[in-house]
Amino acid sequence: AAEEQQGTRDASEATLAALAEKNREYLARHGFLFIVFATGKSADEMLRLLTERVDNPRGQELQTAAEEQQKITELRLRKAAE
């Protein structure tokens, strides 16, 4: 998972703080953690996606989160098969 989220490694403190705050807002609104296929995405891109999705209807976010989890699972299965 750390390798998948390496885009946060070089993020500024401001970006990391904004991600943490938006994640709290997302959890409070939707009742589950924000999930995104992070491979190849910068922290700024993940923050943009989180900001775009936080106000989505819960049902839409459940669907999006399931699709993102599927991408993550497929990547991990491919890596495990190598």
GROMACS .gro file of N, CA and C in nm:
model
  246
    1ALA      N    1   0.083  -0.119   0.000
    1ALA     CA    2   0.000   0.000   0.000
    1ALA      C    3   0.087   0.125   0.000
    2ALA      N    4   0.199   0.121   0.071
    2ALA     CA    5   0.288   0.237   0.075
    2ALA      C    6   0.340   0.271  -0.064
    3GLU      N    7   0.373   0.168  -0.140
    3GLU     CA    8   0.420   0.189  -0.276
    3GLU      C    9   0.310   0.252  -0.362
    4GLU      N   10   0.188   0.210  -0.342
    4GLU     CA   11   0.075   0.262  -0.419
    4GLU      C   12   0.048   0.409  -0.387
    5GLN      N   13   0.083   0.451  -0.266
    5GLN     CA   14   0.053   0.587  -0.223
    5GLN      C   15   0.178   0.674  -0.217
    6GLN      N   16   0.279   0.638  -0.295
    6GLN     CA   17   0.404   0.712  -0.288
    6GLN      C   18   0.392   0.857  -0.332
    7GLY      N   19   0.281   0.893  -0.397
    7GLY     CA   20   0.259   1.032  -0.437
    7GLY      C   21   0.253   1.127  -0.319
    8THR      N   22   0.225   1.075  -0.202
    8THR     CA   23   0.221   1.161  -0.083
    8THR      C   24   0.360   1.181  -0.022
    9ARG      N   25   0.455   1.103  -0.065
    9ARG     CA   26   0.589   1.108  -0.005
    9ARG      C   27   0.652   1.246  -0.018
   10ASP      N   28   0.637   1.311  -0.131
   10ASP     CA   29   0.700   1.440  -0.155
   10ASP      C   30   0.603   1.557  -0.142
   11ALA      N   31   0.487   1.532  -0.085
   11ALA     CA   32   0.386   1.636  -0.072
   11ALA      C   33   0.426   1.740   0.032
   12SER      N   34   0.380   1.862   0.011
   12SER     CA   35   0.406   1.969   0.107
   12SER      C   36   0.324   1.945   0.234
   13GLU      N   37   0.366   2.007   0.341
   13GLU     CA   38   0.291   1.997   0.467
   13GLU      C   39   0.150   2.051   0.449
   14ALA      N   40   0.135   2.157   0.370
   14ALA     CA   41   0.003   2.215   0.347
   14ALA      C   42  -0.089   2.117   0.275
   15THR      N   43  -0.035   2.048   0.176
   15THR     CA   44  -0.115   1.948   0.103
   15THR      C   45  -0.152   1.833   0.194
   16LEU      N   46  -0.057   1.785   0.273
   16LEU     CA   47  -0.087   1.676   0.366
   16LEU      C   48  -0.192   1.716   0.469
   17ALA      N   49  -0.184   1.839   0.518
   17ALA     CA   50  -0.284   1.888   0.615
   17ALA      C   51  -0.421   1.898   0.548
   18ALA      N   52  -0.424   1.946   0.424
   18ALA     CA   53  -0.551   1.958   0.351
   18ALA      C   54  -0.611   1.820   0.325
   19LEU      N   55  -0.526   1.722   0.290
   19LEU     CA   56  -0.574   1.585   0.270
   19LEU      C   57  -0.634   1.530   0.399
   20ALA      N   58  -0.566   1.552   0.510
   20ALA     CA   59  -0.617   1.502   0.639
   20ALA      C   60  -0.752   1.565   0.672
   21GLU      N   61  -0.763   1.695   0.653
   21GLU     CA   62  -0.888   1.765   0.684
   21GLU      C   63  -1.001   1.718   0.592
   22LYS      N   64  -0.975   1.708   0.463
   22LYS     CA   65  -1.078   1.663   0.368
   22LYS      C   66  -1.118   1.519   0.395
   23ASN      N   67  -1.020   1.435   0.436
   23ASN     CA   68  -1.052   1.297   0.470
   23ASN      C   69  -1.146   1.291   0.589
   24ARG      N   70  -1.125   1.375   0.689
   24ARG     CA   71  -1.216   1.380   0.806
   24ARG      C   72  -1.355   1.424   0.762
   25GLU      N   73  -1.360   1.525   0.675
   25GLU     CA   74  -1.488   1.574   0.623
   25GLU      C   75  -1.560   1.465   0.544
   26TYR      N   76  -1.484   1.393   0.461
   26TYR     CA   77  -1.541   1.286   0.380
   26TYR      C   78  -1.597   1.175   0.469
   27LEU      N   79  -1.521   1.133   0.568
   27LEU     CA   80  -1.565   1.028   0.659
   27LEU      C   81  -1.692   1.070   0.734
   28ALA      N   82  -1.696   1.194   0.780
   28ALA     CA   83  -1.814   1.242   0.852
   28ALA      C   84  -1.936   1.246   0.760
   29ARG      N   85  -1.916   1.281   0.636
   29ARG     CA   86  -2.030   1.293   0.542
   29ARG      C   87  -2.079   1.157   0.494
   30HIS      N   88  -1.985   1.068   0.461
   30HIS     CA   89  -2.022   0.942   0.396
   30HIS      C   90  -2.023   0.820   0.489
   31GLY      N   91  -1.952   0.828   0.600
   31GLY     CA   92  -1.949   0.717   0.694
   31GLY      C   93  -1.848   0.609   0.660
   32PHE      N   94  -1.762   0.634   0.563
   32PHE     CA   95  -1.654   0.542   0.529
   32PHE      C   96  -1.537   0.622   0.475
   33LEU      N   97  -1.420   0.559   0.476
   33LEU     CA   98  -1.298   0.627   0.433
   33LEU      C   99  -1.296   0.652   0.283
   34PHE      N  100  -1.235   0.762   0.245
   34PHE     CA  101  -1.211   0.793   0.104
   34PHE      C  102  -1.116   0.690   0.047
   35ILE      N  103  -1.151   0.638  -0.067
   35ILE     CA  104  -1.066   0.540  -0.133
   35ILE      C  105  -1.048   0.582  -0.278
   36VAL      N  106  -0.923   0.574  -0.322
   36VAL     CA  107  -0.890   0.609  -0.459
   36VAL      C  108  -0.774   0.521  -0.504
   37PHE      N  109  -0.774   0.485  -0.630
   37PHE     CA  110  -0.661   0.413  -0.688
   37PHE      C  111  -0.548   0.514  -0.700
   38ALA      N  112  -0.456   0.509  -0.606
   38ALA     CA  113  -0.356   0.615  -0.591
   38ALA      C  114  -0.231   0.595  -0.676
   39THR      N  115  -0.213   0.477  -0.732
   39THR     CA  116  -0.092   0.449  -0.810
   39THR      C  117  -0.078   0.551  -0.922
   40GLY      N  118   0.038   0.617  -0.925
   40GLY     CA  119   0.066   0.714  -1.029
   40GLY      C  120   0.007   0.852  -1.006
   41LYS      N  121  -0.061   0.872  -0.894
   41LYS     CA  122  -0.122   1.002  -0.865
   41LYS      C  123  -0.039   1.078  -0.763
   42SER      N  124  -0.026   1.207  -0.784
   42SER     CA  125   0.041   1.293  -0.687
   42SER      C  126  -0.055   1.323  -0.572
   43ALA      N  127   0.000   1.375  -0.464
   43ALA     CA  128  -0.083   1.415  -0.350
   43ALA      C  129  -0.180   1.525  -0.391
   44ASP      N  130  -0.134   1.617  -0.474
   44ASP     CA  131  -0.223   1.724  -0.520
   44ASP      C  132  -0.338   1.669  -0.602
   45GLU      N  133  -0.310   1.568  -0.686
   45GLU     CA  134  -0.417   1.507  -0.765
   45GLU      C  135  -0.516   1.434  -0.674
   46MET      N  136  -0.465   1.363  -0.574
   46MET     CA  137  -0.555   1.294  -0.481
   46MET      C  138  -0.640   1.394  -0.404
   47LEU      N  139  -0.581   1.507  -0.366
   47LEU     CA  140  -0.657   1.611  -0.296
   47LEU      C  141  -0.765   1.668  -0.388
   48ARG      N  142  -0.733   1.688  -0.514
   48ARG     CA  143  -0.831   1.738  -0.609
   48ARG      C  144  -0.948   1.640  -0.621
   49LEU      N  145  -0.917   1.511  -0.634
   49LEU     CA  146  -1.022   1.409  -0.645
   49LEU      C  147  -1.108   1.403  -0.519
   50LEU      N  148  -1.043   1.409  -0.405
   50LEU     CA  149  -1.115   1.408  -0.277
   50LEU      C  150  -1.207   1.529  -0.266
   51THR      N  151  -1.157   1.645  -0.304
   51THR     CA  152  -1.236   1.768  -0.299
   51THR      C  153  -1.356   1.758  -0.393
   52GLU      N  154  -1.334   1.701  -0.511
   52GLU     CA  155  -1.443   1.684  -0.607
   52GLU      C  156  -1.550   1.586  -0.558
   53ARG      N  157  -1.507   1.482  -0.488
   53ARG     CA  158  -1.599   1.376  -0.450
   53ARG      C  159  -1.667   1.395  -0.315
   54VAL      N  160  -1.615   1.478  -0.229
   54VAL     CA  161  -1.667   1.487  -0.093
   54VAL      C  162  -1.816   1.523  -0.088
   55ASP      N  163  -1.863   1.603  -0.181
   55ASP     CA  164  -2.003   1.645  -0.179
   55ASP      C  165  -2.095   1.558  -0.263
   56ASN      N  166  -2.042   1.452  -0.322
   56ASN     CA  167  -2.125   1.360  -0.400
   56ASN      C  168  -2.228   1.291  -0.309
   57PRO      N  169  -2.339   1.248  -0.366
   57PRO     CA  170  -2.435   1.169  -0.287
   57PRO      C  171  -2.369   1.039  -0.238
   58ARG      N  172  -2.411   0.993  -0.121
   58ARG     CA  173  -2.349   0.875  -0.060
   58ARG      C  174  -2.356   0.753  -0.152
   59GLY      N  175  -2.468   0.730  -0.216
   59GLY     CA  176  -2.482   0.616  -0.306
   59GLY      C  177  -2.382   0.620  -0.420
   60GLN      N  178  -2.362   0.738  -0.475
   60GLN     CA  179  -2.264   0.754  -0.582
   60GLN      C  180  -2.123   0.723  -0.530
   61GLU      N  181  -2.094   0.769  -0.409
   61GLU     CA  182  -1.962   0.744  -0.351
   61GLU      C  183  -1.941   0.597  -0.319
   62LEU      N  184  -2.045   0.527  -0.276
   62LEU     CA  185  -2.033   0.383  -0.253
   62LEU      C  186  -1.994   0.312  -0.382
   63GLN      N  187  -2.058   0.351  -0.492
   63GLN     CA  188  -2.027   0.292  -0.622
   63GLN      C  189  -1.884   0.327  -0.664
   64THR      N  190  -1.846   0.453  -0.650
   64THR     CA  191  -1.711   0.496  -0.688
   64THR      C  192  -1.606   0.427  -0.602
   65ALA      N  193  -1.631   0.418  -0.473
   65ALA     CA  194  -1.536   0.352  -0.383
   65ALA      C  195  -1.520   0.204  -0.420
   66ALA      N  196  -1.629   0.139  -0.456
   66ALA     CA  197  -1.621  -0.002  -0.496
   66ALA      C  198  -1.540  -0.017  -0.624
   67GLU      N  199  -1.558   0.075  -0.718
   67GLU     CA  200  -1.481   0.070  -0.842
   67GLU      C  201  -1.332   0.095  -0.816
   68GLU      N  202  -1.302   0.189  -0.728
   68GLU     CA  203  -1.162   0.218  -0.694
   68GLU      C  204  -1.099   0.098  -0.622
   69GLN      N  205  -1.175   0.035  -0.530
   69GLN     CA  206  -1.124  -0.082  -0.460
   69GLN      C  207  -1.098  -0.196  -0.558
   70GLN      N  208  -1.182  -0.211  -0.657
   70GLN     CA  209  -1.161  -0.316  -0.758
   70GLN      C  210  -1.029  -0.293  -0.832
   71LYS      N  211  -1.000  -0.168  -0.868
   71LYS     CA  212  -0.874  -0.137  -0.936
   71LYS      C  213  -0.754  -0.173  -0.847
   72ILE      N  214  -0.765  -0.140  -0.719
   72ILE     CA  215  -0.657  -0.168  -0.624
   72ILE      C  216  -0.637  -0.318  -0.611
   73THR      N  217  -0.746  -0.391  -0.596
   73THR     CA  218  -0.740  -0.537  -0.581
   73THR      C  219  -0.679  -0.602  -0.705
   74GLU      N  220  -0.721  -0.557  -0.822
   74GLU     CA  221  -0.666  -0.613  -0.946
   74GLU      C  222  -0.516  -0.589  -0.956
   75LEU      N  223  -0.471  -0.469  -0.921
   75LEU     CA  224  -0.327  -0.439  -0.922
   75LEU      C  225  -0.252  -0.532  -0.826
   76ARG      N  226  -0.304  -0.548  -0.706
   76ARG     CA  227  -0.237  -0.632  -0.606
   76ARG      C  228  -0.235  -0.779  -0.649
   77LEU      N  229  -0.342  -0.826  -0.712
   77LEU     CA  230  -0.343  -0.963  -0.760
   77LEU      C  231  -0.241  -0.983  -0.873
   78ARG      N  232  -0.231  -0.885  -0.963
   78ARG     CA  233  -0.131  -0.894  -1.070
   78ARG      C  234   0.010  -0.898  -1.012
   79LYS      N  235   0.036  -0.815  -0.913
   79LYS     CA  236   0.169  -0.812  -0.850
   79LYS      C  237   0.198  -0.944  -0.778
   80ALA      N  238   0.097  -1.000  -0.714
   80ALA     CA  239   0.116  -1.127  -0.641
   80ALA      C  240   0.144  -1.242  -0.738
   81ALA      N  241   0.092  -1.233  -0.858
   81ALA     CA  242   0.110  -1.340  -0.957
   81ALA      C  243   0.246  -1.333  -1.026
   82GLU      N  244   0.315  -1.222  -1.011
   82GLU     CA  245   0.445  -1.205  -1.078
   82GLU      C  246   0.553  -1.289  -1.013
   0.00000   0.00000   0.00000
